[in-house]
Coordinates of C-alpha atoms in Angstrom, one line a residue:
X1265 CA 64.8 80.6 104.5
X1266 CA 67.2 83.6 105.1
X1267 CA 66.4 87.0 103.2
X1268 CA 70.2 88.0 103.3
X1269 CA 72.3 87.7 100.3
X1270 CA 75.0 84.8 100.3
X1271 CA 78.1 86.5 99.8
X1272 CA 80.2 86.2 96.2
X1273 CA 82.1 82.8 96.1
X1274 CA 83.7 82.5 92.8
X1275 CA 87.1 83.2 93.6
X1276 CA 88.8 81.6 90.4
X1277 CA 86.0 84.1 88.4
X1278 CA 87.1 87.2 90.3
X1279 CA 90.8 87.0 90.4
X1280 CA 90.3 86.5 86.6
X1281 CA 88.2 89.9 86.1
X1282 CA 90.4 91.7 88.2
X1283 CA 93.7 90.6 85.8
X1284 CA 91.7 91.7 83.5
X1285 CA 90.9 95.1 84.9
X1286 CA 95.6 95.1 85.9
X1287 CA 96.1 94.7 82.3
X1288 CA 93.5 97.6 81.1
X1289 CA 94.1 100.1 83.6
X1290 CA 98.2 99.7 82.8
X1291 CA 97.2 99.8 79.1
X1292 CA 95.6 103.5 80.0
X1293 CA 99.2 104.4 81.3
X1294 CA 100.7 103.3 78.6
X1295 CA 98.8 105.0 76.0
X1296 CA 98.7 108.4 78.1
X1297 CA 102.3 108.1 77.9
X1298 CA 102.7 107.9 74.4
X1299 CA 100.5 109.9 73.3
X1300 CA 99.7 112.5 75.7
X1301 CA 103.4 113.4 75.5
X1302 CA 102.6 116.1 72.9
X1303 CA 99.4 118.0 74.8
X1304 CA 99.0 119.7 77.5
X1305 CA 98.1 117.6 81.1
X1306 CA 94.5 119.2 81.2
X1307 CA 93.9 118.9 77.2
X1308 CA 94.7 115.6 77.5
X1309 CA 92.7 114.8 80.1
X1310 CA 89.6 116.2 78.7
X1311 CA 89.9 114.4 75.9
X1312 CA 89.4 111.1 77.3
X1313 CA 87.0 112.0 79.5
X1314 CA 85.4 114.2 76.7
X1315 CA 85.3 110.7 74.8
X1316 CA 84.8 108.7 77.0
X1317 CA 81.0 110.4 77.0
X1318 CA 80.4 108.3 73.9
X1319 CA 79.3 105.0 76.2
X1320 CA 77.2 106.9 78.0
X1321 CA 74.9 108.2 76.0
X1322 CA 72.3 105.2 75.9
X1323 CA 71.9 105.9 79.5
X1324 CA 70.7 109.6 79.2
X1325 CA 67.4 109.2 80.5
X1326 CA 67.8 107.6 83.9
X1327 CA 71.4 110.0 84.3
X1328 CA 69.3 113.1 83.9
X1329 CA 66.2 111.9 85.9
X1330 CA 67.9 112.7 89.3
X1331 CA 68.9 116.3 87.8
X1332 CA 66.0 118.1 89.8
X1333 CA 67.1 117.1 93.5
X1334 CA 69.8 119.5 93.8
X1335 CA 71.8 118.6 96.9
X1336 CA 72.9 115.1 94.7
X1337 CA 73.6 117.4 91.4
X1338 CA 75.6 119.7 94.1
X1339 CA 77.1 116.6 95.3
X1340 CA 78.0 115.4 91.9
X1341 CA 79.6 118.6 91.0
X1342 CA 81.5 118.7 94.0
X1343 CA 82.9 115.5 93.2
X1344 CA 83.7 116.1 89.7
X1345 CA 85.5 119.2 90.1
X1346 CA 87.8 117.8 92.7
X1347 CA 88.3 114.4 90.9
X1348 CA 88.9 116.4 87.5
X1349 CA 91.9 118.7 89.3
X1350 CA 93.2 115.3 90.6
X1351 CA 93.4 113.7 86.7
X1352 CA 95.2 116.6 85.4
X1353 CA 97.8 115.5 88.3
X1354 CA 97.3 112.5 87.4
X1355 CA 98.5 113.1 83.6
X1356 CA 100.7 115.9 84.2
X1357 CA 102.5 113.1 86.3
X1358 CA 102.2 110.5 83.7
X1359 CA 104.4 112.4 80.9
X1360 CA 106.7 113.5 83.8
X1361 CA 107.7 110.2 85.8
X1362 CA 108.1 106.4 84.6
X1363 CA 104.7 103.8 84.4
X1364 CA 106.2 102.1 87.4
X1365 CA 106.4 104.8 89.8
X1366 CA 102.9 106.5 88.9
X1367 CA 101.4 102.8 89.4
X1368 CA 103.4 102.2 92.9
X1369 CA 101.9 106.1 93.9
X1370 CA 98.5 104.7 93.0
X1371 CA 98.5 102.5 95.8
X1372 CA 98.5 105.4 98.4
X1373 CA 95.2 106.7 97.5
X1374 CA 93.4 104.2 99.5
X1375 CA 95.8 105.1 102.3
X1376 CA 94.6 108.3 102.1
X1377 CA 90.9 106.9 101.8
X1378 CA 91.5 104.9 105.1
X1379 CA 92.5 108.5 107.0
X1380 CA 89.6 110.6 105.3
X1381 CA 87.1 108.1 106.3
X1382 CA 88.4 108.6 109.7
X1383 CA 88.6 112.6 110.3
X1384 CA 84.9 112.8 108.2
X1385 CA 83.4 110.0 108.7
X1386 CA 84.3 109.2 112.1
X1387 CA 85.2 105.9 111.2
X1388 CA 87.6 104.1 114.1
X1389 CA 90.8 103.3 113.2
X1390 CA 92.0 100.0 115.6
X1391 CA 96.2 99.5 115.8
X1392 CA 96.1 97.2 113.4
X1393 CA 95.0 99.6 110.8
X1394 CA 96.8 102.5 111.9
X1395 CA 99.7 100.5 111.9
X1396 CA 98.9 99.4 108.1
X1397 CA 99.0 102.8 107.5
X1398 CA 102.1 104.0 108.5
X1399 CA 103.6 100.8 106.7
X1400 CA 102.4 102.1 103.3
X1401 CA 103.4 105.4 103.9
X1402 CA 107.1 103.7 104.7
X1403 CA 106.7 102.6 101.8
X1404 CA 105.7 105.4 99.9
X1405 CA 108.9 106.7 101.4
X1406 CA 111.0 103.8 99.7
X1407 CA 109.9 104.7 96.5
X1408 CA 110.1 108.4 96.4
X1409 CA 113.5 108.6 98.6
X1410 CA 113.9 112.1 99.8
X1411 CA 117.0 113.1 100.5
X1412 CA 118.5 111.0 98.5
X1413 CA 117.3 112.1 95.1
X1414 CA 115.7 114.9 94.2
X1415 CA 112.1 114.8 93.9
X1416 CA 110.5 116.0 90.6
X1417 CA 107.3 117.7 89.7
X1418 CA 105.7 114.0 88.5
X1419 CA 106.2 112.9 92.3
X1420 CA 104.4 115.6 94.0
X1421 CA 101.7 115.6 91.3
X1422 CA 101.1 112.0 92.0
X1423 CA 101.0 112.9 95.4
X1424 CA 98.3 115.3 95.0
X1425 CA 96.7 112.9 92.8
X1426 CA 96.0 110.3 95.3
X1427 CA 94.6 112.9 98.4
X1428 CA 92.4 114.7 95.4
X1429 CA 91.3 110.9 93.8
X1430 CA 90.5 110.1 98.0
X1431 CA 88.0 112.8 98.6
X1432 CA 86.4 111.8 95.3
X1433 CA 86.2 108.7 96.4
X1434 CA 84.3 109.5 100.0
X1435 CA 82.1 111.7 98.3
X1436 CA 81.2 108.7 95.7
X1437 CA 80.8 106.8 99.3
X1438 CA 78.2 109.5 100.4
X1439 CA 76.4 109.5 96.8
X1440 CA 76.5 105.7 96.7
X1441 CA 73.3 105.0 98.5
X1442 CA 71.6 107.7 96.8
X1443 CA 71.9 107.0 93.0
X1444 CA 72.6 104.1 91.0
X1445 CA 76.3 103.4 90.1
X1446 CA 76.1 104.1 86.7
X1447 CA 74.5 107.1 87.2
X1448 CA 77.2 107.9 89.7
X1449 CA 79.9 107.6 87.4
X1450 CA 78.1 109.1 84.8
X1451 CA 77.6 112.7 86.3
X1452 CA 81.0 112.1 87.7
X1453 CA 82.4 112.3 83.9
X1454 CA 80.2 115.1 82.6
X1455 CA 81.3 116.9 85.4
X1456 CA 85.1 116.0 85.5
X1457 CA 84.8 117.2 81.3
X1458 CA 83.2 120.5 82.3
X1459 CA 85.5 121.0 85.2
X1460 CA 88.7 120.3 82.6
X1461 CA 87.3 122.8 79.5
X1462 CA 88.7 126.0 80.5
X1463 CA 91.8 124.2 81.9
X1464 CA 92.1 123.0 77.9
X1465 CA 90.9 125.6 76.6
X1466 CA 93.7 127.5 78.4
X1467 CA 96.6 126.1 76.7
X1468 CA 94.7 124.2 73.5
X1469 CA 96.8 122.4 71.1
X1470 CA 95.1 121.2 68.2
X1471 CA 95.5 117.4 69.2
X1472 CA 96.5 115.1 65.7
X1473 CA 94.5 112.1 64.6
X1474 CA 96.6 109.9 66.3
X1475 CA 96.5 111.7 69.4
X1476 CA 92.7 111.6 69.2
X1477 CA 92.6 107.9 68.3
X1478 CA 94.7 107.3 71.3
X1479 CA 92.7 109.3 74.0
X1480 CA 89.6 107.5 72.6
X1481 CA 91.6 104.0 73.6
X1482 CA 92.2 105.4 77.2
X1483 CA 88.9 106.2 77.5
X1484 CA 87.5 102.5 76.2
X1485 CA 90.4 100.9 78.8
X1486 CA 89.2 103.2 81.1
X1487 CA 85.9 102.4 80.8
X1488 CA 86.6 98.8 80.4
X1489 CA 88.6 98.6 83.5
X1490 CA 86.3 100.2 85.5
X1491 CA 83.6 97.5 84.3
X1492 CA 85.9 94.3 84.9
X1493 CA 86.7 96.0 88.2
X1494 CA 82.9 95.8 89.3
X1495 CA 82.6 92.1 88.0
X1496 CA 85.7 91.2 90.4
X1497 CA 84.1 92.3 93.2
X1498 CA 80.8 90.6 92.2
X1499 CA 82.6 87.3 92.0
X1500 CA 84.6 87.3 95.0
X1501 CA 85.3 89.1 98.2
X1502 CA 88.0 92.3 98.4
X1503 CA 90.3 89.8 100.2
X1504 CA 90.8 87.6 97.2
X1505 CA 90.5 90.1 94.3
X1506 CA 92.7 92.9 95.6
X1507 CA 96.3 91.5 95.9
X1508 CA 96.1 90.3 92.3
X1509 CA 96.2 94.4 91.7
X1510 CA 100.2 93.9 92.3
X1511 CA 100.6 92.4 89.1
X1512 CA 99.6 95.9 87.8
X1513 CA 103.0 97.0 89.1
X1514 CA 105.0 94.5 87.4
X1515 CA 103.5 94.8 84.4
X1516 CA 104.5 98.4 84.6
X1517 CA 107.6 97.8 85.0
X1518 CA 108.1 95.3 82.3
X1519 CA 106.1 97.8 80.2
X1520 CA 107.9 100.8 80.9
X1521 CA 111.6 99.0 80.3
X1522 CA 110.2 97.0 76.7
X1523 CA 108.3 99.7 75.5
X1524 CA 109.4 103.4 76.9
X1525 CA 113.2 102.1 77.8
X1526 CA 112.7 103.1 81.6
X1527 CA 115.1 100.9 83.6
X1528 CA 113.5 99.1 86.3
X1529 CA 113.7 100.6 90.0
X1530 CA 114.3 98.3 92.7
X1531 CA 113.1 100.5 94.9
X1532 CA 110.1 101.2 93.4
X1533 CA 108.8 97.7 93.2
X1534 CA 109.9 97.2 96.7
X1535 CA 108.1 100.6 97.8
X1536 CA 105.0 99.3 95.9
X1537 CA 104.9 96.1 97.1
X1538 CA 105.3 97.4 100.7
X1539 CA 101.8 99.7 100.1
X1540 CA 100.1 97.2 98.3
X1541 CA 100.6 94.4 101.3
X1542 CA 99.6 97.1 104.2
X1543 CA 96.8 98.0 101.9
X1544 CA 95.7 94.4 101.0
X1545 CA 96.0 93.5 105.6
X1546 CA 93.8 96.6 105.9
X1547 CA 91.2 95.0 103.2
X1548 CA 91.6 91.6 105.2
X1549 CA 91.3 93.0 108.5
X1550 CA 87.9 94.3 107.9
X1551 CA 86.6 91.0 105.8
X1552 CA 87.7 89.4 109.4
X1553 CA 85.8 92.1 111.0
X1554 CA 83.1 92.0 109.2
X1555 CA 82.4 95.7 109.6
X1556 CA 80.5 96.9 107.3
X1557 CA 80.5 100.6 108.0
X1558 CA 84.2 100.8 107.7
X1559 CA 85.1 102.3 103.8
X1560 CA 86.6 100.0 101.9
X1561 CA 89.7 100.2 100.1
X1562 CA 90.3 99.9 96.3
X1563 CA 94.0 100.5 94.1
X1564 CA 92.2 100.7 91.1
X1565 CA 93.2 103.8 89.0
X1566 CA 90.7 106.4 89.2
X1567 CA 90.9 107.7 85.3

């Protein structure tokens, strides 16, 4: 009898997770939009993740259990503080530009994962991948169109946003094999809140009560989403589970034009959908592979 693992085969199981996880993670958008309107981006941001402490706290003792090896609680704070710069892009970007366009952007950060992995890792990139990745960065050219409208402050934000949400991600590669994933996330929260304090703290606005009930939801979407996600991939491969991630886009864009009267963009749904496919052949490329080492890729918001 064989010692290894089969591999997940529930295909119907995961593609309904990761709908699950589409409809959360735009539900975060959508409630940073409306109510993080009236704060400032790094207020805001600490809120949720300030809140979002809450569901960890029945898991204090094995979190703080890996607090004496210091290289890991360097590496943790590494990771938080670059992760926490790239949320207040991310919600700076949110009030600024419309749900569909931060949700298309999204879809370059594993993009930027695939280079990273690459120049630090010394991962090898075949043609097929690097041509995958100059596709979504054609894309990423559809949607923003420069030249031919101005780009705003949200765009470059978002921008930043995705490099800032990749290097978190390779870290969280690195730290992977050395800490359970809950703790992983865990210390990358407490982190992420201390590295957004004296951001808030900076230019504090006392936040209402609705403001406060609707940072709490982000952070119980987030935190949802981020659980659903991890079931996906349980239940079936990447290959299966990650182009059901488009319908986050066009439930952004249905979103944005019902609820926050922002006309649909052709452009941006074409943009998007461009990224997401040369994100989704890099994905299938490497289930073909079957490399292991090679990092893989996830469009999952990072907040």
């Amino acid at each position: 009898m064989s010692d290894v693992a089969s591999p997940p085969n529930r295909p119907v199981t995961g593609v309904l997770w990761m709908l699950a996880t589409g409809v959360q993670f735009v539900a975060v958008t959508a409630l940073v939009k409306q109510f993080g309107q009236g704060l400032p981006a790094a207020e805001a941001a600490f809120l949720r993740y300030a809140l979002g402490l809450l569901f960890f706290l029945p898991m204090l003792r094995p979190v703080f259990a890996v607090a004496r090896d210091r290289p890991l609680l360097r590496l943790f704070g590494i990771r938080g503080f670059v992760h926490g710069l790239g949320v207040i892009l991310w919600f700076f970007a949110m009030t600024r530009i419309s749900i569909a366009e931060v949700t298309a952007l999204n879809y370059l950060s594993p993009v930027y994962v695939t280079i990273g992995a690459a120049i630090f890792l010394g991962e090898k990139l075949a043609f097929r991948r690097i041509s995958a990745v100059i596709v979504a960065l054609l894309g990423a050219l559809v949607i923003l169109r420069p030249g031919v409208r101005e780009l705003s402050p949200g765009h470059i934000a978002m921008l930043g946003t995705g490099l800032l949400f990749a290097c978190s991600y390779l870290i969280a590669k690195t730290l992977s094999g050395r800490a359970a994933p809950v703790v992983v996330v865990a210390w990358m929260s407490i982190f992420v809140t201390a590295t957004l304090l004296p951001f808030a703290l900076a230019d504090w606005v006392w936040p209402t009560w609705p403001q406060l009930g609707g940072m709490f939801l982000t952070a119980v979407f987030a935190t949802g989403g981020h659980l659903t996600m991890t079931l996906a991939f349980r239940a079936a491969p990447m290959t299966v589970t990650q182009p059901v991630t488009f319908l986050q886009l066009i439930w952004a864009v249905i979103l944005g034009a019902v609820v926050f009267s922002e006309p649909p963009d052709a452009f941006v749904i074409l943009g998007g959908t461009i990224v997401l496919a040369a994100v989704s052949f890099i994905t299938w490329r490497e289930a073909v592979l079957k490399r292991r080492e090679i990092t893989p890729v996830s469009v999952a918001t990072k907040v």
